[in-house]
Amino acid sequence: MEKKPHFLRREFPPREVSSVSLALLLAAVLLLNALLYLYLNKFYTSSGRAETDPGLCPFGYFRLGAVKNCSPWLSCEAINREVRKLKRVGEGAVKKVFLSEWKENKVVLSQLTNSELKEDFLHGLKMLKALQSKHVVRLLGYCEQQSTILTEYHPLGSLRGLNETLHIPKYKGMNTWHRRLMLAIDYVSIIRYLHSSPLGTLVMCDSNDLDKVLSQYLLTSDFHILVNDLDALPLVNRSAGRLVKCGHRELRGEFVAPEQRWPYGEEVPFEDDLMPPYDEKTDIWKIPDVSNFLLGHVEGSDIVRLHLFDIHAACKKKDPAERPSAQEVLDTYRKVLTLLIREAAMPGTREML
């Protein structure tokens, strides 16, 4: 009887293959996490968002451009002698703003326009001096007698022009969900810094509508945000029972927080003395609206909004005490950035595991 040939089949144990694949996958994930940690650590500490900057000069000094040495803040005499106005680039209720030049560097000279608002002007100068950090525009000099302030120039201007800037061919590569989320993190970082500043808890009062908020911030050439206008920055001191009111006029609209609106109805005429004060949680209420603008409408921005939905809903709680702190919002934003970068780097990892 003829024997049938036997064909040998070599079978690999499925468990071995699974174990090797899983080990390789886990190694890749660990490597990705390590690289992600290094990237985010660099982002948080050296990309201009750290609280302190080793490159900052001592109090009363500044460093501009590529110059290595620190110079003292310019005095009245130095400003009059060394600073040359080029053209007016802006004007608000408190001051006129001039693009100027100092030792071949473009700078910004701000001058008080209304003597009745000198107190606001000097308050802004006081805040600018006291809050110098990576979150605040750099002070170069001032002259109280002539009501002038000299600051660093940022050619991209205020945050209002963000979308227009991102349509310029040079900057189109920046128009991504990732870069826009980083800008939102910058913004929340500034709010958190103001709420825990060296002076105490400060409230950003010049923020009655989105356009006004955006005008208070500058967009730097390396795409970060600095706060620029600190004229209306009152102090909350709960232990002393001190709350704030943003101005003496009635505030309306959904942009301002509920506690900033007249609580007694249309039948009762507005009276400043009857208006209850409030605290820094008014800034938290506005974060979702500002972030929505910063995120824009690019590929991936809706996914970011989805991940931020819960924290933004918490920011919009009617009771200020139920809203998160700026630190809690910032922590959530950073976690979302980390998560989305990880998922973008290794799509499908979660399903494979």
Short mmCIF file of C-alpha atoms in Angstrom, two decimals:
data_model
loop_
_atom_site.label_atom_id
_atom_site.label_comp_id
_atom_site.label_asym_id
_atom_site.label_seq_id
_atom_site.Cartn_x
_atom_site.Cartn_y
_atom_site.Cartn_z
CA MET A 1 0.00 0.00 0.00
CA GLU A 2 1.43 3.31 -1.08
CA LYS A 3 2.09 5.68 1.74
CA LYS A 4 0.79 9.17 1.37
CA PRO A 5 3.47 11.78 1.84
CA HIS A 6 3.15 13.86 4.95
CA PHE A 7 3.54 17.61 4.51
CA LEU A 8 4.98 19.13 7.61
CA ARG A 9 3.52 22.42 8.73
CA ARG A 10 5.40 24.54 11.21
CA GLU A 11 3.00 26.33 13.46
CA PHE A 12 4.13 29.21 15.64
CA PRO A 13 2.45 29.35 18.99
CA PRO A 14 0.02 32.24 18.81
CA ARG A 15 0.87 33.27 22.34
CA GLU A 16 4.54 33.81 21.46
CA VAL A 17 3.68 36.04 18.52
CA SER A 18 1.20 37.95 20.63
CA SER A 19 3.73 38.43 23.43
CA VAL A 20 6.46 39.68 21.10
CA SER A 21 4.09 42.05 19.32
CA LEU A 22 2.77 43.36 22.60
CA ALA A 23 6.28 43.87 23.93
CA LEU A 24 7.28 45.82 20.82
CA LEU A 25 4.12 47.87 21.01
CA LEU A 26 4.64 48.69 24.68
CA ALA A 27 8.25 49.64 23.99
CA ALA A 28 7.09 51.98 21.24
CA VAL A 29 4.50 53.53 23.55
CA LEU A 30 7.10 54.02 26.30
CA LEU A 31 9.47 55.64 23.82
CA LEU A 32 6.70 57.89 22.55
CA ASN A 33 5.79 58.90 26.10
CA ALA A 34 9.42 59.71 26.86
CA LEU A 35 9.71 61.86 23.75
CA LEU A 36 6.36 63.47 24.51
CA TYR A 37 7.49 64.24 28.07
CA LEU A 38 10.68 65.88 26.81
CA TYR A 39 8.74 67.91 24.25
CA LEU A 40 6.08 69.09 26.67
CA ASN A 41 8.64 69.80 29.38
CA LYS A 42 10.50 72.01 26.92
CA PHE A 43 7.20 73.61 25.86
CA TYR A 44 6.14 74.45 29.42
CA THR A 45 9.52 75.64 30.70
CA SER A 46 11.44 77.18 27.83
CA SER A 47 8.92 78.20 25.19
CA GLY A 48 8.14 81.49 26.89
CA ARG A 49 5.45 80.24 29.24
CA ALA A 50 7.43 79.67 32.42
CA GLU A 51 6.70 81.95 35.39
CA THR A 52 10.31 82.99 35.68
CA ASP A 53 12.79 83.34 32.87
CA PRO A 54 16.53 82.99 33.53
CA GLY A 55 17.07 85.45 30.70
CA LEU A 56 15.13 88.20 32.47
CA CYS A 57 17.14 91.09 33.85
CA PRO A 58 17.00 92.24 37.48
CA PHE A 59 14.16 94.53 38.49
CA GLY A 60 14.55 97.93 36.86
CA TYR A 61 16.52 96.60 33.88
CA PHE A 62 15.73 95.18 30.44
CA ARG A 63 17.40 93.37 27.59
CA LEU A 64 16.29 94.00 24.00
CA GLY A 65 16.93 92.07 20.81
CA ALA A 66 20.28 90.32 20.48
CA VAL A 67 21.98 92.55 23.06
CA LYS A 68 23.47 90.45 25.87
CA ASN A 69 23.78 93.12 28.53
CA CYS A 70 20.91 94.48 30.62
CA SER A 71 20.15 98.20 30.43
CA PRO A 72 18.36 100.23 33.13
CA TRP A 73 14.82 101.35 32.38
CA LEU A 74 15.02 104.55 30.36
CA SER A 75 14.38 107.76 32.31
CA CYS A 76 12.52 110.89 31.17
CA GLU A 77 15.79 112.38 29.97
CA ALA A 78 16.82 109.25 28.07
CA ILE A 79 13.39 108.88 26.44
CA ASN A 80 13.38 112.52 25.31
CA ARG A 81 16.94 112.27 24.00
CA GLU A 82 17.11 108.78 22.52
CA VAL A 83 13.59 107.78 21.43
CA ARG A 84 12.23 108.97 18.09
CA LYS A 85 8.54 108.73 17.19
CA LEU A 86 7.81 107.24 13.78
CA LYS A 87 4.02 107.09 13.50
CA ARG A 88 0.86 106.73 15.57
CA VAL A 89 -0.43 103.16 15.49
CA GLY A 90 -3.30 103.28 17.96
CA GLU A 91 -5.40 105.32 20.35
CA GLY A 92 -7.72 104.35 23.19
CA ALA A 93 -9.62 106.11 25.93
CA VAL A 94 -6.50 106.41 28.09
CA LYS A 95 -3.51 106.72 25.76
CA LYS A 96 -2.11 107.20 22.28
CA VAL A 97 0.37 104.64 20.99
CA PHE A 98 3.32 105.46 18.72
CA LEU A 99 5.64 103.16 16.85
CA SER A 100 9.05 104.58 17.74
CA GLU A 101 12.75 103.86 17.48
CA TRP A 102 15.47 103.51 20.10
CA LYS A 103 19.03 102.69 19.06
CA GLU A 104 17.85 101.09 15.80
CA ASN A 105 15.26 99.00 17.65
CA LYS A 106 11.54 99.39 17.06
CA VAL A 107 9.77 100.21 20.33
CA VAL A 108 6.32 101.42 21.43
CA LEU A 109 5.77 104.76 23.14
CA SER A 110 2.43 105.24 24.93
CA GLN A 111 1.27 108.70 26.01
CA LEU A 112 -1.67 109.70 28.20
CA THR A 113 -4.39 111.44 26.19
CA ASN A 114 -6.85 112.45 28.92
CA SER A 115 -5.54 113.98 32.13
CA GLU A 116 -8.74 112.90 33.92
CA LEU A 117 -7.63 109.30 33.41
CA LYS A 118 -4.11 109.79 34.75
CA GLU A 119 -4.90 107.59 37.75
CA ASP A 120 -5.72 104.68 35.40
CA PHE A 121 -2.56 105.36 33.42
CA LEU A 122 -0.35 105.33 36.52
CA HIS A 123 -2.08 102.19 37.79
CA GLY A 124 -1.23 100.49 34.49
CA LEU A 125 2.40 101.58 34.86
CA LYS A 126 2.51 100.28 38.44
CA MET A 127 1.15 96.90 37.30
CA LEU A 128 3.57 96.78 34.37
CA LYS A 129 6.54 97.33 36.67
CA ALA A 130 5.43 94.88 39.33
CA LEU A 131 4.34 92.05 37.00
CA GLN A 132 7.32 91.85 34.65
CA SER A 133 7.52 88.20 33.58
CA LYS A 134 7.23 86.03 30.50
CA HIS A 135 3.48 86.69 30.54
CA VAL A 136 3.72 90.50 30.33
CA VAL A 137 5.03 92.84 27.64
CA ARG A 138 8.56 94.03 28.41
CA LEU A 139 8.91 97.45 30.00
CA LEU A 140 11.79 99.54 28.62
CA GLY A 141 11.27 102.84 30.42
CA TYR A 142 8.78 105.44 31.60
CA CYS A 143 8.37 109.08 32.53
CA GLU A 144 5.66 109.85 35.09
CA GLN A 145 6.05 113.63 34.69
CA GLN A 146 5.23 113.41 30.98
CA SER A 147 2.89 110.39 31.35
CA THR A 148 4.79 108.21 28.89
CA ILE A 149 5.60 104.48 28.91
CA LEU A 150 8.08 102.71 26.62
CA THR A 151 7.60 99.00 25.86
CA GLU A 152 8.86 96.33 23.48
CA TYR A 153 7.43 96.30 19.95
CA HIS A 154 5.68 93.22 18.54
CA PRO A 155 4.99 93.60 14.81
CA LEU A 156 2.06 91.13 14.70
CA GLY A 157 0.08 93.49 16.93
CA SER A 158 -2.89 92.63 19.10
CA LEU A 159 -4.60 89.26 19.29
CA ARG A 160 -7.56 90.69 17.38
CA GLY A 161 -5.62 90.21 14.15
CA LEU A 162 -4.84 86.51 14.72
CA ASN A 163 -6.98 85.13 11.88
CA GLU A 164 -5.71 87.73 9.42
CA THR A 165 -2.12 86.93 10.42
CA LEU A 166 -2.68 83.21 9.87
CA HIS A 167 -3.83 83.91 6.30
CA ILE A 168 -0.49 85.51 5.45
CA PRO A 169 1.53 82.94 3.44
CA LYS A 170 4.47 83.20 5.86
CA TYR A 171 2.31 82.07 8.77
CA LYS A 172 -0.10 79.61 7.13
CA GLY A 173 1.92 76.73 8.55
CA MET A 174 0.97 77.93 12.04
CA ASN A 175 -2.75 77.58 11.33
CA THR A 176 -3.19 74.17 12.98
CA TRP A 177 -5.24 72.90 15.93
CA HIS A 178 -1.96 72.22 17.77
CA ARG A 179 -0.62 75.77 17.49
CA ARG A 180 -4.02 77.28 18.24
CA LEU A 181 -4.42 75.14 21.36
CA MET A 182 -0.99 76.29 22.51
CA LEU A 183 -2.20 79.89 22.15
CA ALA A 184 -5.24 79.03 24.30
CA ILE A 185 -2.86 77.55 26.89
CA ASP A 186 -0.88 80.80 26.80
CA TYR A 187 -4.05 82.79 27.42
CA VAL A 188 -5.17 80.65 30.37
CA SER A 189 -1.60 80.75 31.73
CA ILE A 190 -1.80 84.55 31.82
CA ILE A 191 -5.14 84.46 33.65
CA ARG A 192 -3.69 81.99 36.14
CA TYR A 193 -0.63 84.23 36.62
CA LEU A 194 -2.83 87.27 37.30
CA HIS A 195 -4.94 85.30 39.77
CA SER A 196 -1.84 84.27 41.70
CA SER A 197 0.41 87.25 40.99
CA PRO A 198 3.10 88.65 43.31
CA LEU A 199 0.60 91.41 44.18
CA GLY A 200 -2.28 89.04 44.97
CA THR A 201 -5.40 88.04 43.02
CA LEU A 202 -5.90 90.47 40.12
CA VAL A 203 -8.99 90.65 37.90
CA MET A 204 -8.78 91.50 34.19
CA CYS A 205 -11.49 94.16 34.11
CA ASP A 206 -11.02 95.53 30.57
CA SER A 207 -12.97 92.55 29.23
CA ASN A 208 -16.59 93.47 28.61
CA ASP A 209 -16.68 91.95 25.11
CA LEU A 210 -14.51 89.63 23.05
CA ASP A 211 -13.02 92.38 20.90
CA LYS A 212 -11.99 94.33 24.00
CA VAL A 213 -10.38 91.25 25.56
CA LEU A 214 -8.37 90.48 22.43
CA SER A 215 -7.12 94.07 22.24
CA GLN A 216 -5.45 93.67 25.66
CA TYR A 217 -3.06 90.99 24.40
CA LEU A 218 -0.20 90.90 21.90
CA LEU A 219 0.78 88.12 19.51
CA THR A 220 4.56 87.64 19.43
CA SER A 221 6.55 86.73 16.34
CA ASP A 222 7.18 83.23 17.74
CA PHE A 223 3.42 82.80 18.26
CA HIS A 224 2.91 83.28 21.97
CA ILE A 225 0.64 85.67 23.83
CA LEU A 226 1.60 88.52 26.15
CA VAL A 227 -0.72 90.73 28.16
CA ASN A 228 -0.16 94.33 27.16
CA ASP A 229 -2.76 96.58 28.79
CA LEU A 230 -2.91 96.52 32.59
CA ASP A 231 -4.78 99.79 33.24
CA ALA A 232 -7.84 98.04 34.73
CA LEU A 233 -6.53 95.37 37.07
CA PRO A 234 -8.17 95.63 40.52
CA LEU A 235 -7.18 93.44 43.47
CA VAL A 236 -9.37 90.86 45.20
CA ASN A 237 -8.56 90.31 48.88
CA ARG A 238 -11.00 87.84 50.39
CA SER A 239 -9.39 87.84 53.84
CA ALA A 240 -9.97 91.59 54.02
CA GLY A 241 -13.45 91.27 52.46
CA ARG A 242 -12.38 93.22 49.38
CA LEU A 243 -14.08 92.33 46.09
CA VAL A 244 -14.14 94.32 42.86
CA LYS A 245 -16.41 96.03 40.35
CA CYS A 246 -15.27 96.56 36.77
CA GLY A 247 -16.15 100.21 36.29
CA HIS A 248 -19.12 102.24 37.44
CA ARG A 249 -21.48 101.66 34.51
CA GLU A 250 -24.00 98.92 33.90
CA LEU A 251 -22.60 95.92 32.01
CA ARG A 252 -24.81 93.97 29.62
CA GLY A 253 -24.58 90.95 27.36
CA GLU A 254 -23.82 87.25 27.61
CA PHE A 255 -20.06 87.77 27.39
CA VAL A 256 -19.76 89.28 30.86
CA ALA A 257 -20.37 86.96 33.80
CA PRO A 258 -23.88 86.81 35.37
CA GLU A 259 -22.64 88.43 38.59
CA GLN A 260 -21.41 91.43 36.57
CA ARG A 261 -24.93 92.19 35.33
CA TRP A 262 -27.48 94.33 37.15
CA PRO A 263 -29.39 91.85 39.37
CA TYR A 264 -32.55 93.87 40.11
CA GLY A 265 -34.33 93.83 36.77
CA GLU A 266 -35.35 96.49 34.26
CA GLU A 267 -37.85 98.07 36.65
CA VAL A 268 -35.06 99.21 38.98
CA PRO A 269 -32.74 101.86 37.48
CA PHE A 270 -29.03 101.02 37.67
CA GLU A 271 -27.15 102.54 40.60
CA ASP A 272 -23.47 101.84 41.07
CA ASP A 273 -23.77 101.92 44.86
CA LEU A 274 -26.36 99.12 44.75
CA MET A 275 -24.36 96.92 42.38
CA PRO A 276 -22.85 93.95 44.28
CA PRO A 277 -19.08 93.40 43.87
CA TYR A 278 -17.57 90.14 42.63
CA ASP A 279 -14.27 88.25 42.39
CA GLU A 280 -11.82 86.81 39.84
CA LYS A 281 -14.23 84.08 38.71
CA THR A 282 -15.56 86.60 36.16
CA ASP A 283 -12.37 85.88 34.19
CA ILE A 284 -13.11 82.14 34.29
CA TRP A 285 -16.58 82.70 32.76
CA LYS A 286 -14.96 84.31 29.70
CA ILE A 287 -12.32 81.63 29.03
CA PRO A 288 -14.51 79.43 26.76
CA ASP A 289 -15.42 82.37 24.51
CA VAL A 290 -11.81 83.52 24.14
CA SER A 291 -10.59 79.95 23.58
CA ASN A 292 -13.28 79.38 20.96
CA PHE A 293 -11.88 82.32 19.01
CA LEU A 294 -8.30 81.12 19.45
CA LEU A 295 -9.12 77.57 18.30
CA GLY A 296 -10.70 78.87 15.11
CA HIS A 297 -12.12 76.53 12.48
CA VAL A 298 -9.28 74.36 11.26
CA GLU A 299 -8.98 70.60 10.89
CA GLY A 300 -8.96 69.07 14.36
CA SER A 301 -10.26 72.12 16.25
CA ASP A 302 -13.69 70.53 16.78
CA ILE A 303 -12.00 67.49 18.37
CA VAL A 304 -10.18 69.87 20.73
CA ARG A 305 -13.49 71.55 21.61
CA LEU A 306 -15.01 68.15 22.32
CA HIS A 307 -12.23 67.32 24.77
CA LEU A 308 -12.64 70.73 26.44
CA PHE A 309 -16.44 70.53 26.62
CA ASP A 310 -16.68 69.54 30.30
CA ILE A 311 -14.20 72.11 31.63
CA HIS A 312 -15.83 74.84 29.52
CA ALA A 313 -19.27 73.85 30.83
CA ALA A 314 -17.87 74.19 34.36
CA CYS A 315 -16.50 77.66 33.49
CA LYS A 316 -20.05 78.69 32.56
CA LYS A 317 -21.63 77.72 35.89
CA LYS A 318 -23.94 80.51 37.01
CA ASP A 319 -22.64 80.31 40.59
CA PRO A 320 -19.06 81.69 40.56
CA ALA A 321 -18.08 79.41 43.46
CA GLU A 322 -18.83 76.35 41.28
CA ARG A 323 -16.47 77.43 38.50
CA PRO A 324 -12.97 75.94 38.39
CA SER A 325 -9.88 77.94 39.21
CA ALA A 326 -7.62 79.15 36.41
CA GLN A 327 -5.08 76.53 37.54
CA GLU A 328 -7.64 73.75 37.09
CA VAL A 329 -8.52 75.01 33.61
CA LEU A 330 -4.83 75.22 32.71
CA ASP A 331 -4.18 71.67 33.96
CA THR A 332 -7.05 70.38 31.82
CA TYR A 333 -5.84 72.22 28.71
CA ARG A 334 -2.35 70.74 29.16
CA LYS A 335 -3.75 67.22 29.62
CA VAL A 336 -5.81 67.58 26.44
CA LEU A 337 -2.75 68.77 24.50
CA THR A 338 -0.74 65.80 25.76
CA LEU A 339 -3.51 63.33 24.92
CA LEU A 340 -4.11 64.67 21.43
CA ILE A 341 -0.41 64.80 20.56
CA ARG A 342 -0.06 61.18 21.70
CA GLU A 343 -3.07 60.09 19.65
CA ALA A 344 -1.84 62.00 16.60
CA ALA A 345 1.60 60.37 16.90
CA MET A 346 0.26 56.82 17.29
CA PRO A 347 -3.28 56.56 15.92
CA GLY A 348 -4.98 53.28 16.81
CA THR A 349 -2.73 52.57 19.80
CA ARG A 350 -5.67 52.40 22.17
CA GLU A 351 -7.49 49.82 20.04
CA MET A 352 -4.32 47.69 19.67
CA LEU A 353 -3.85 47.59 23.40
#
